Amino acid sequence: MNATNNNPIIAVKDLTIRFGGHAAVDQVSLEVMPFTLKSIIGPNGAGKTTFFNLLSGQYKPTGGKVFLKGKDITNLSAPMRCRLGLGRSFQLTNIFPLLTVLENVRLAIQARKGYGFNFWRHYLHFSACEDEAYQILKEVLLDEKWLYPANLLTHGEQRKLEMAILMALKPEILFLDEPTAGMSQEEVPAILEILERIKSMGDKTILLVEHKMDMIMNLSDSIAVLQDGRLIADSDPETIYRSKEVQEAYLGGGAKRE
Amino acid sequence: MNDAVLKADNLQTYIGHHHILQGISFEARADAVTVLIGRNGAGKSTTLKTLMGLLPPSEGVIVYNGMNIQGKRPYEIARMGIGYVPEDMGIFADLTVEENFKVAKLKEDEATAGRLDRILELFGALGKFWHAPAGNLSGGQKQMLAIGRAMVNNISLLLIDEPSKGLAPIIVEALIEAINQIKEECVVVLVEQNFYMASAVGDYFHILDDGRIVHSGRMEALVDDEELKSRYLGISKSKS
Amino acid sequence: AEPIKIGIIQGLSGPLEIYGKAEVTGFKMGLEYFTKGTNQINGRDVTLVIEDTQLQAARAKMLLTKLYSDDKVDLAIGPTSSGVALAVLPVARDFKKILIVEPAVADSITGKDWNRYVFRTGRNSSQDAISNAAAVAKPGVSIACIGQDYAFGRDGIAAYKEAAEKLGAKIVHEEYCDPKGTDFVAPIQRIIEAMKDLPEPKFVWVIWAGKGGPIPQLISAGLDKYGIEITSGGNVLAALKMMKPLDGMQGATYYYYENPKNPVNDWLVEEHFKRFGDPPDFFTCGGFAAAGAVVKAITAAGSTDTEKLIAAMEGMEFMTPKGTMKFRKEDHQALQTMFAFKLKVDPDVEWAIPVLTRELTMDETAPPIANKK
Amino acid sequence: MLRREQRKKRYYSIGFVLPCLVLALFVLIPFLGPSYKTLDLALKIIIFASLVASFDIMLGYTGILSFGHGMFFGIGAYCVAFLNGKYGDPTYFHLFLGLLLAVAVACVLALIVSLISLRVKAIFFAMITLALAELTIVLANKLSHFTGGEDGISISLPGIFSAAFSPGSFLGLDISGRVITYYFILLACLGLFALMLRFTHSPLGRVLQAIRDNTDRAEALGYKTFYFQTLSIVLGCTVAAMTGGLYAMWVGYVNPESTLEVMAIMLNVLLMVIIGGMGTLYGGIVGAAFLLITQTFLPDLQKLAIDLFPNASLLHTILERWLLLFGILFILVVIFFPKGVVGSAREFIARARGEAFFSS
Amino acid sequence: MTETILKRWDNELVIAGIAVLLLLPLFGMPPKTYLTLTIAGLAMGMLLFLVASGVSIILGLMDVLNFAHGALFAWGAYVGFSTFKLLEKWVQADSVLLNFGAFAAAIICAMTVVAVLGMVLERVIVRRVYGNHLFQILITFGATIVLVEMIRVIWGPNDDVMSVPLTFQGNWDVFDVIIDRYRIICILIGALVFGAVQLILKKTKLGLIVRAGVENRDMVQAMGHNIFLLFTGVFAVGAGLAALGGLAMSIFSLQVYPDMGSTYLLFAFIVVIIGGLGSVTGSLVGALIVGLSYNYVAYLVPWAAAGVNIIIMIIILLIRPKGLFTAGK
Ligand SMILES: Nc1ncnc2c1ncn2[C@@H]1O[C@H](COP(=O)(O)OP(=O)(O)OP(=O)(O)O)[C@@H](O)[C@H]1O
Ligand SMILES: Nc1ncnc2c1ncn2[C@@H]1O[C@H](COP(=O)(O)OP(=O)(O)OP(=O)(O)O)[C@@H](O)[C@H]1O
Ligand SMILES: [Mg+2]
Ligand SMILES: [Mg+2]
């Protein structure tokens, strides 16, 4: 790989958040090397989504720090972090329900290009935006439904749209929270392919939360395991897969499947 | 006992102006798990909603335990002992986990309490967040709550929409176990994308495509039928 | 000959609709009476164009413009509420046509917002206040005033104060309350504290426009314990019903059907009972008076030309159910008799009866002239 | 490419021709309708259409329900009234200054309102804005030395706008100050409308729609929603103040009851938005026209009935209570036109063209 | 769990803070006046609570903004008015028993008639606009117009005087503090209603089901609850409470008039908003705050009285954007 840089692109130190008395993320320290794909796994409620929320700025931590390329971003707001290149998808579908599919994606591109505050020109004049949005929809196999309001999509399609919005943001770092949950078996490969392609371009860093072990094993450069908010392992896929602790806490018999 | 407990015949359902279900007919037998599979947008969820009375079909008959329940209101159907887990989980986010269960419980008796204990054993996390607002649960925990809620009553038919999504493998295993247990007492109709789970619990399958059933049979047959799997489910051997 | 056209704008729907409707009834009856049933003035038929302001200033303004420009009415009468009246005054000026304001009461209509096309048959709030003062004020009397905290209340109390002090009474306390208030305990407490140690006779004068008002709570606050009496203006019959617990209260009123003794009123009361089964009220009388003014003015001017009418009307005396009224030359306000009363409760009558104690003459109740800047 | 052409075509066909026709109608009305009632009605439709559109920017496009909108309308009216009634003379300069003042005050006030109110959400926002509006009414009544209290302020207009001005006639139409004021206001509202159209059809407008739909998601895309919401409020309120100023010019009188009575104005505006269709801007015209026309002519129905059926006394009693009919109409409209006339029409056209779905 | 405890604490802190604030005026007036004002304010607060309780329940449980509350309120007053008219003898009688008989009859008639009206309203129009505040505002406002006009048709457009049983008039003079009898009755009724509503919400799962139904109607139905019936029921109860409020208020102010509801509607909403949606306790506290602070301010700084409710509401919302109490959230 062309990783010229050996400093971690994201580093978190003793990151903690408490909701009332409960520590959803507890003293997690972790580094992500640039241009790699790191998976985060763990039982339900382990704190994966919360961890993402902390990185993308949806939540403010109770303690600890987040660094992006060595810079402390702990106190930046979500939109600011988004502009710095942190993009995320949501575990539970989070789209603009009444806008068309195309518009959903176009808005993301517009946000990236930063002319949200432009109010002098008709939005259709920014045609490059629309073309690009359409292109992305093609990639995630949603181009036929570009004129549908997003709330009329089925569950699986909404997941794909979520993915498309993220791709439109072209973030340097992608956080993917269970991108394939609810997607039909037939379509998972398409998403996998997208991920693989993004990965092979070699200029993106990806953090992935998934429960589909085969997918994780195929894609990941490294895997971190969370349990009860704590980081219990962080290593290469093989080691994790063999680790007894992980087997017991997370995989159960499911590891044997397919 | 191999009678059809639930029988759907020629269901036609419209949503707005869209003809979504275009003649769905199938049966669900006692002691068995019937799995509906198919690609996104095939109409699986719509089928369950139609059965539940949430989307009244414009045509067709639904017979349950020898009674025509087509046209009945959802709450009447539910009171006949039918549990339902929707794909968006239908959590009451402002209510606590406890209150979610309270709303779900139709009776307060010992049997219900026993079932609740079993559910909490199966999904340990729920007990831990008993008094927390359900909206704060993690994705998987919500899914657990949705399933648990549906099973707390004495039901004889369970309609579940994609229960395994978002659940950790170890929980999926437990869920498979649980479904295999309850199918003794209760008919299960399952919509599932996770073929592993579908094949582990399913006895019969129906493949939906474009609002129609295009293939039905016993699950074992499907597991071995590579052609069918790759045609409708996009599962090719090399990918395993 | 071509008919005389008269426009009427009143609030015929909404909260004040009975007032507006009574005005219209009164005007029609007045027209009938003063034209002796012919419905003709100077041999010309009279047609009415009646419009509903819905109590909206903008709508009223449109309607009056419409009446003057589209319907070409010779003069117009109305409207019900003061806000609406103030809005439409300039229309009369712009079209150089007469507007007889009836029954809106704001002083500024014949005060700072007046123009020479505006006449008013209705009383203004100063007249009310002055006559109320005349009813109780004399040397040795202490009075507290309570009214709404906005211009109507403040102006009313100011006029009252001036009149009362002129008559030798002392205003010891002024209380302005929240115009929309429902709980008057606090103001009443303040009044009690201001007055409890004063020698009798002592009064609290209530001036309140619109619904509600502090009277019921004044009654139940035990003012009698401190020897404080309530005094207030008379009101429409519906409001007099609420004054039943105020047996013996003194005040002054614009109209009560049993008080004025003259043939016009006798006819009005009799006919009204005959036709509607109930007595005429404030606003029936008001409409009737306006009709009196119109008939007399057109007859005297001999035409409906505005200038001639103005010339005829300035200083004109005309008959109304309240007796003779007179348009004052300077501000076109009709000077009129008011009626001091003492309430009497009769179990067979639904409302408290304001028994006449004294007629206050038009000069006695004449308000100050306020239209010179 | 293809789909963009499609969109453009749609934009130019119905979205263009129809408004032009409506505009032409409004231009011709002084020539068509000889009566003042018609002129007044047309003008009120124009003003309220602009007011409704400005409200729509906040409600339909940004998803902010504010009950304070009527307050801005009133404040605009008062600004003009101050400078052309109480504290100024009827000169063009004062008129211009009054309108400018309306804009300036509205801008500042809208900024303050968004700063304090945007902290609270949804119904709470609605209530807090309503509270602020009620407070202005209380103040307007209280500070009667400054505002004229409930007696209000009468306005006189300069030169060519004044009612007395009448230079002659043109094509059979008496040119009077009224007519000139009519055209002036029409022109001003046209400008406001153009501004709002440009605004909503710009990328910024699109972001507003996104915020309406899902505020959190917009935030996660990198839009600082607070700024966008503030901007939308400021624009909406400023336009409202402008329309208020124009309204004051036309009516020539302001008082708290008629120009500030927030609930009454707001309910009318809300209903107009709904009838016309939320998030359509043009809907304002339809909504305003519908509501004002019914309100103007429903009371006349009784007179008509008395003329036509002099003996049907039951009918008379019913029609006398025209508000009852109005209320029923009100309910029916909300039930049967949830998307409004313009919204429903757009959907219908889209379906007729065989497009599966359509969105604004 | 600590969280819930913290929340509890939170609410107690709120109450303590309010109590301190309400004691402050004691330094600005004679104690006797303070007592008079406080008792009157409490009664006014209870009256406002009665007026607001219907709004509170309908908004808190069903998330419906019922602008027709004012009209239902007026209907309650008018039905009570007619009942008193019918039972004129009882009303005029110099017997506490008969007086209360008339009062009870008026309450029962007003509440039943208006509850039925509420049911019709829910069935015919409100049902169509669940989940959409905007449409709720509009449609219930349309209903208001219709209901108020119906009052004008049935009872005529005039104001009327409420003839009130003698027992409820007059006052007690307790150590020089004058206490209005009717105000004490209001306090009692308010407390009673509060208790009953609390009991129903706390001891049954009705409240839970309705709240769940607001979030996801389909799901509650799929759990075997006839949510529409429940909604109708809750709406009817809310309407009934509106009627009670209307009756109580009209006896207090001794008058009825067709659009009397609009005067109190804003109050009701202010009270509910201050208290926090869904919390009946909140509404009670909100109502008491409004009732008391109005009196104190009106005594100490009369010119500020007109805006005091509004300013209180704004301040409270700025400090606690969701109102004082947030039920179960
Ligand atoms: N806003 C919140 N308030 C209180 N508790 C919360 C909140 N958000 C999350 N939690 C709790 O924090 C824990 C971690 O939740 P999180 O969503 O991060 O889990 P997860 O690892 O993503 O699980 P899953 O795989 O099920 O999605 C959960 O137990 C959850 O109940
Ligand atoms: N509200 C709606 N309006 C119009 N069409 C709808 C609506 N809801 C669903 N559809 C359409 O109905 C079809 C079937 O939807 P359904 O949700 O049953 O699919 P599904 O098989 O459950 O898909 P998934 O696996 O993605 O959940 C889809 O094509 C979808 O576009
Ligand atoms: Mg998660
Ligand atoms: Mg589905």
Short mmCIF file of C-alpha atoms in Angstrom, two decimals, chain D residues 55-305:
data_model
loop_
_atom_site.label_atom_id
_atom_site.label_comp_id
_atom_site.label_asym_id
_atom_site.label_seq_id
_atom_site.Cartn_x
_atom_site.Cartn_y
_atom_site.Cartn_z
CA PHE D 55 -44.30 32.52 6.24
CA ASP D 56 -43.96 29.57 3.93
CA ILE D 57 -40.23 30.12 3.76
CA MET D 58 -40.09 29.45 7.45
CA LEU D 59 -42.77 26.83 7.76
CA GLY D 60 -42.88 25.04 4.46
CA TYR D 61 -39.22 25.23 3.62
CA THR D 62 -37.46 25.23 6.95
CA GLY D 63 -40.02 23.55 9.16
CA ILE D 64 -40.17 26.33 11.70
CA LEU D 65 -43.62 27.06 13.06
CA SER D 66 -43.55 30.58 14.39
CA PHE D 67 -46.57 32.39 15.76
CA GLY D 68 -44.55 35.56 15.85
CA HIS D 69 -44.87 36.16 12.16
CA GLY D 70 -47.88 38.38 12.57
CA MET D 71 -45.83 40.47 14.95
CA PHE D 72 -43.37 41.31 12.20
CA PHE D 73 -46.18 42.19 9.88
CA GLY D 74 -47.50 44.55 12.53
CA ILE D 75 -44.11 46.00 13.27
CA GLY D 76 -43.56 46.77 9.62
CA ALA D 77 -46.92 48.49 9.53
CA TYR D 78 -46.09 50.51 12.61
CA CYS D 79 -42.73 51.58 11.21
CA VAL D 80 -44.41 53.09 8.19
CA ALA D 81 -47.10 54.60 10.36
CA PHE D 82 -44.57 56.22 12.65
CA LEU D 83 -42.83 57.94 9.81
CA ASN D 84 -45.90 58.90 7.85
CA GLY D 85 -48.28 59.55 10.66
CA LYS D 86 -47.14 60.23 14.12
CA TYR D 87 -43.55 61.34 13.80
CA GLY D 88 -43.22 62.39 10.23
CA ASP D 89 -44.84 64.16 7.39
CA PRO D 90 -46.24 62.64 4.29
CA THR D 91 -43.15 62.96 2.10
CA TYR D 92 -41.58 60.43 -0.24
CA PHE D 93 -38.50 60.51 1.88
CA HIS D 94 -40.41 59.56 4.99
CA LEU D 95 -42.24 56.82 3.18
CA PHE D 96 -39.02 55.39 1.89
CA LEU D 97 -37.44 55.73 5.29
CA GLY D 98 -40.43 54.04 6.88
CA LEU D 99 -40.11 51.01 4.66
CA LEU D 100 -36.39 50.96 5.27
CA LEU D 101 -36.95 51.19 8.97
CA ALA D 102 -39.37 48.27 8.74
CA VAL D 103 -36.68 46.18 7.11
CA ALA D 104 -34.00 47.22 9.57
CA VAL D 105 -36.09 46.70 12.68
CA ALA D 106 -37.35 43.37 11.40
CA CYS D 107 -33.82 42.19 10.64
CA VAL D 108 -32.55 43.01 14.07
CA LEU D 109 -35.58 41.71 15.86
CA ALA D 110 -35.65 38.50 13.85
CA LEU D 111 -32.05 37.96 14.75
CA ILE D 112 -32.82 38.41 18.42
CA VAL D 113 -35.84 36.18 18.22
CA SER D 114 -33.88 33.40 16.59
CA LEU D 115 -31.07 33.76 19.08
CA ILE D 116 -33.34 33.31 22.05
CA SER D 117 -35.99 31.06 20.59
CA LEU D 118 -34.10 28.58 18.47
CA ARG D 119 -32.91 26.92 21.65
CA VAL D 120 -36.34 25.50 22.09
CA LYS D 121 -37.95 23.20 19.60
CA ALA D 122 -41.22 22.61 17.82
CA ILE D 123 -44.32 23.54 19.79
CA PHE D 124 -42.20 25.27 22.39
CA PHE D 125 -40.77 27.47 19.70
CA ALA D 126 -44.24 28.26 18.49
CA MET D 127 -45.31 29.20 21.98
CA ILE D 128 -42.31 31.32 22.76
CA THR D 129 -42.77 33.29 19.57
CA LEU D 130 -46.44 33.65 20.35
CA ALA D 131 -45.48 34.93 23.78
CA LEU D 132 -43.12 37.48 22.30
CA ALA D 133 -45.83 38.59 19.96
CA GLU D 134 -48.34 38.93 22.77
CA LEU D 135 -45.77 40.96 24.61
CA THR D 136 -45.54 43.41 21.74
CA ILE D 137 -49.29 43.85 21.84
CA VAL D 138 -49.13 44.57 25.54
CA LEU D 139 -46.35 47.04 24.92
CA ALA D 140 -48.11 48.70 22.01
CA ASN D 141 -51.11 49.26 24.23
CA LYS D 142 -49.06 50.33 27.21
CA LEU D 143 -46.67 52.74 25.58
CA SER D 144 -49.54 54.74 24.24
CA HIS D 145 -47.56 57.96 24.18
CA PHE D 146 -45.22 56.37 21.74
CA THR D 147 -47.51 54.08 19.78
CA GLY D 148 -50.83 55.82 20.06
CA GLY D 149 -52.14 52.99 22.21
CA GLU D 150 -55.32 51.31 21.14
CA ASP D 151 -56.34 54.42 19.22
CA GLY D 152 -53.65 53.61 16.73
CA ILE D 153 -52.10 55.90 14.15
CA SER D 154 -53.59 57.25 10.97
CA ILE D 155 -51.27 57.54 8.03
CA SER D 156 -51.22 60.11 5.29
CA LEU D 157 -49.34 59.37 2.14
CA PRO D 158 -47.29 61.76 0.08
CA GLY D 159 -48.12 63.23 -3.33
CA ILE D 160 -49.13 60.71 -5.91
CA PHE D 161 -50.10 58.12 -3.32
CA SER D 162 -52.55 60.29 -1.45
CA ALA D 163 -56.22 59.72 -1.97
CA ALA D 164 -56.69 63.28 -3.06
CA PHE D 165 -54.32 62.98 -6.00
CA SER D 166 -56.11 62.60 -9.32
CA PRO D 167 -54.40 63.74 -12.48
CA GLY D 168 -57.02 62.47 -14.89
CA SER D 169 -57.96 59.27 -16.55
CA PHE D 170 -56.25 56.76 -18.77
CA LEU D 171 -57.98 54.20 -20.97
CA GLY D 172 -61.21 54.87 -19.19
CA LEU D 173 -59.68 54.39 -15.79
CA ASP D 174 -59.65 57.20 -13.32
CA ILE D 175 -56.07 57.45 -12.24
CA SER D 176 -56.18 58.30 -8.62
CA GLY D 177 -53.82 58.04 -5.71
CA ARG D 178 -55.50 54.72 -4.90
CA VAL D 179 -54.69 53.22 -8.25
CA ILE D 180 -51.13 54.47 -8.16
CA THR D 181 -50.68 53.03 -4.70
CA TYR D 182 -52.12 49.78 -5.99
CA TYR D 183 -49.55 49.54 -8.74
CA PHE D 184 -46.77 50.56 -6.44
CA ILE D 185 -47.64 47.84 -3.98
CA LEU D 186 -48.09 45.32 -6.75
CA LEU D 187 -44.63 46.11 -8.00
CA ALA D 188 -43.11 45.92 -4.55
CA CYS D 189 -44.74 42.59 -3.84
CA LEU D 190 -43.57 41.31 -7.17
CA GLY D 191 -40.06 42.19 -6.15
CA LEU D 192 -40.47 40.45 -2.82
CA PHE D 193 -41.84 37.40 -4.54
CA ALA D 194 -38.96 37.27 -6.98
CA LEU D 195 -36.55 37.53 -4.11
CA MET D 196 -38.21 34.71 -2.26
CA LEU D 197 -38.39 32.51 -5.33
CA ARG D 198 -34.74 33.00 -5.99
CA PHE D 199 -34.00 32.28 -2.38
CA THR D 200 -35.91 29.03 -2.19
CA HIS D 201 -34.66 27.74 -5.50
CA SER D 202 -31.07 28.37 -4.64
CA PRO D 203 -28.80 25.81 -3.06
CA LEU D 204 -29.47 27.55 0.20
CA GLY D 205 -33.19 26.98 -0.15
CA ARG D 206 -32.51 23.34 -0.71
CA VAL D 207 -30.57 23.13 2.50
CA LEU D 208 -33.53 24.65 4.28
CA GLN D 209 -35.73 21.87 2.98
CA ALA D 210 -33.21 19.37 4.22
CA ILE D 211 -33.30 20.96 7.64
CA ARG D 212 -37.06 20.77 7.69
CA ASP D 213 -36.90 17.12 6.82
CA ASN D 214 -34.22 15.98 9.21
CA THR D 215 -32.30 18.57 11.15
CA ASP D 216 -29.85 16.15 12.70
CA ARG D 217 -28.92 14.65 9.39
CA ALA D 218 -28.32 18.04 7.87
CA GLU D 219 -26.03 18.79 10.73
CA ALA D 220 -24.17 15.54 10.12
CA LEU D 221 -23.69 16.48 6.49
CA GLY D 222 -21.77 19.49 7.66
CA TYR D 223 -24.42 22.18 7.49
CA LYS D 224 -24.54 24.41 10.52
CA THR D 225 -28.26 24.30 10.82
CA PHE D 226 -28.52 27.12 13.29
CA TYR D 227 -27.18 29.64 10.80
CA PHE D 228 -29.45 28.41 8.09
CA GLN D 229 -32.49 28.54 10.34
CA THR D 230 -31.59 32.02 11.45
CA LEU D 231 -31.17 33.14 7.89
CA SER D 232 -34.54 31.74 6.95
CA ILE D 233 -36.19 33.43 9.90
CA VAL D 234 -34.55 36.74 9.11
CA LEU D 235 -35.59 36.63 5.49
CA GLY D 236 -39.12 35.50 6.27
CA CYS D 237 -39.60 38.12 8.94
CA THR D 238 -38.11 40.93 6.92
CA VAL D 239 -40.40 40.23 4.04
CA ALA D 240 -43.29 40.06 6.49
CA ALA D 241 -42.34 43.47 7.82
CA MET D 242 -42.21 44.83 4.30
CA THR D 243 -45.66 43.51 3.51
CA GLY D 244 -46.83 45.00 6.78
CA GLY D 245 -45.49 48.36 5.72
CA LEU D 246 -47.21 48.12 2.36
CA TYR D 247 -50.41 47.08 4.06
CA ALA D 248 -50.25 50.11 6.29
CA MET D 249 -49.80 52.25 3.18
CA TRP D 250 -52.97 50.83 1.73
CA VAL D 251 -55.14 50.82 4.80
CA GLY D 252 -53.77 54.08 6.10
CA TYR D 253 -54.28 53.13 9.70
CA VAL D 254 -52.62 50.91 12.24
CA ASN D 255 -53.69 49.89 15.71
CA PRO D 256 -52.78 46.98 17.92
CA GLU D 257 -56.08 45.26 17.42
CA SER D 258 -56.02 45.15 13.66
CA THR D 259 -52.34 45.00 12.83
CA LEU D 260 -50.87 43.21 15.78
CA GLU D 261 -53.61 40.82 16.83
CA VAL D 262 -51.31 37.96 16.23
CA MET D 263 -53.57 34.98 16.60
CA ALA D 264 -56.16 36.28 14.20
CA ILE D 265 -53.60 37.18 11.57
CA MET D 266 -51.64 34.01 12.14
CA LEU D 267 -54.62 31.72 11.82
CA ASN D 268 -55.55 33.37 8.56
CA VAL D 269 -52.01 33.07 7.32
CA LEU D 270 -51.75 29.48 8.43
CA LEU D 271 -54.94 28.59 6.68
CA MET D 272 -53.78 30.35 3.55
CA VAL D 273 -50.54 28.39 3.61
CA ILE D 274 -52.43 25.15 3.96
CA ILE D 275 -54.98 25.93 1.29
CA GLY D 276 -52.30 26.97 -1.12
CA GLY D 277 -49.90 24.21 -0.23
CA MET D 278 -46.93 24.26 2.04
CA GLY D 279 -43.54 24.65 0.52
CA THR D 280 -44.81 25.96 -2.78
CA LEU D 281 -44.62 29.77 -2.40
CA TYR D 282 -47.17 30.22 -5.19
CA GLY D 283 -49.62 28.56 -2.90
CA GLY D 284 -49.78 31.81 -1.02
CA ILE D 285 -51.61 33.42 -3.90
CA VAL D 286 -54.21 30.70 -4.10
CA GLY D 287 -54.63 30.53 -0.35
CA ALA D 288 -54.93 34.26 0.09
CA ALA D 289 -57.32 34.55 -2.81
CA PHE D 290 -59.53 31.76 -1.56
CA LEU D 291 -59.72 32.90 2.01
CA LEU D 292 -60.13 36.59 1.36
CA ILE D 293 -62.75 36.03 -1.28
CA THR D 294 -64.78 33.78 0.99
CA GLN D 295 -64.45 36.15 3.88
CA THR D 296 -65.55 39.02 1.71
CA PHE D 297 -68.45 37.38 0.02
CA LEU D 298 -69.82 34.85 2.50
CA PRO D 299 -71.56 37.59 4.48
CA ASP D 300 -73.14 38.80 1.25
CA LEU D 301 -74.64 35.41 0.72
CA GLN D 302 -77.37 36.25 3.17
CA LYS D 303 -78.39 39.34 1.25
CA LEU D 304 -78.43 37.29 -1.90
CA ALA D 305 -80.59 34.66 -0.26
#
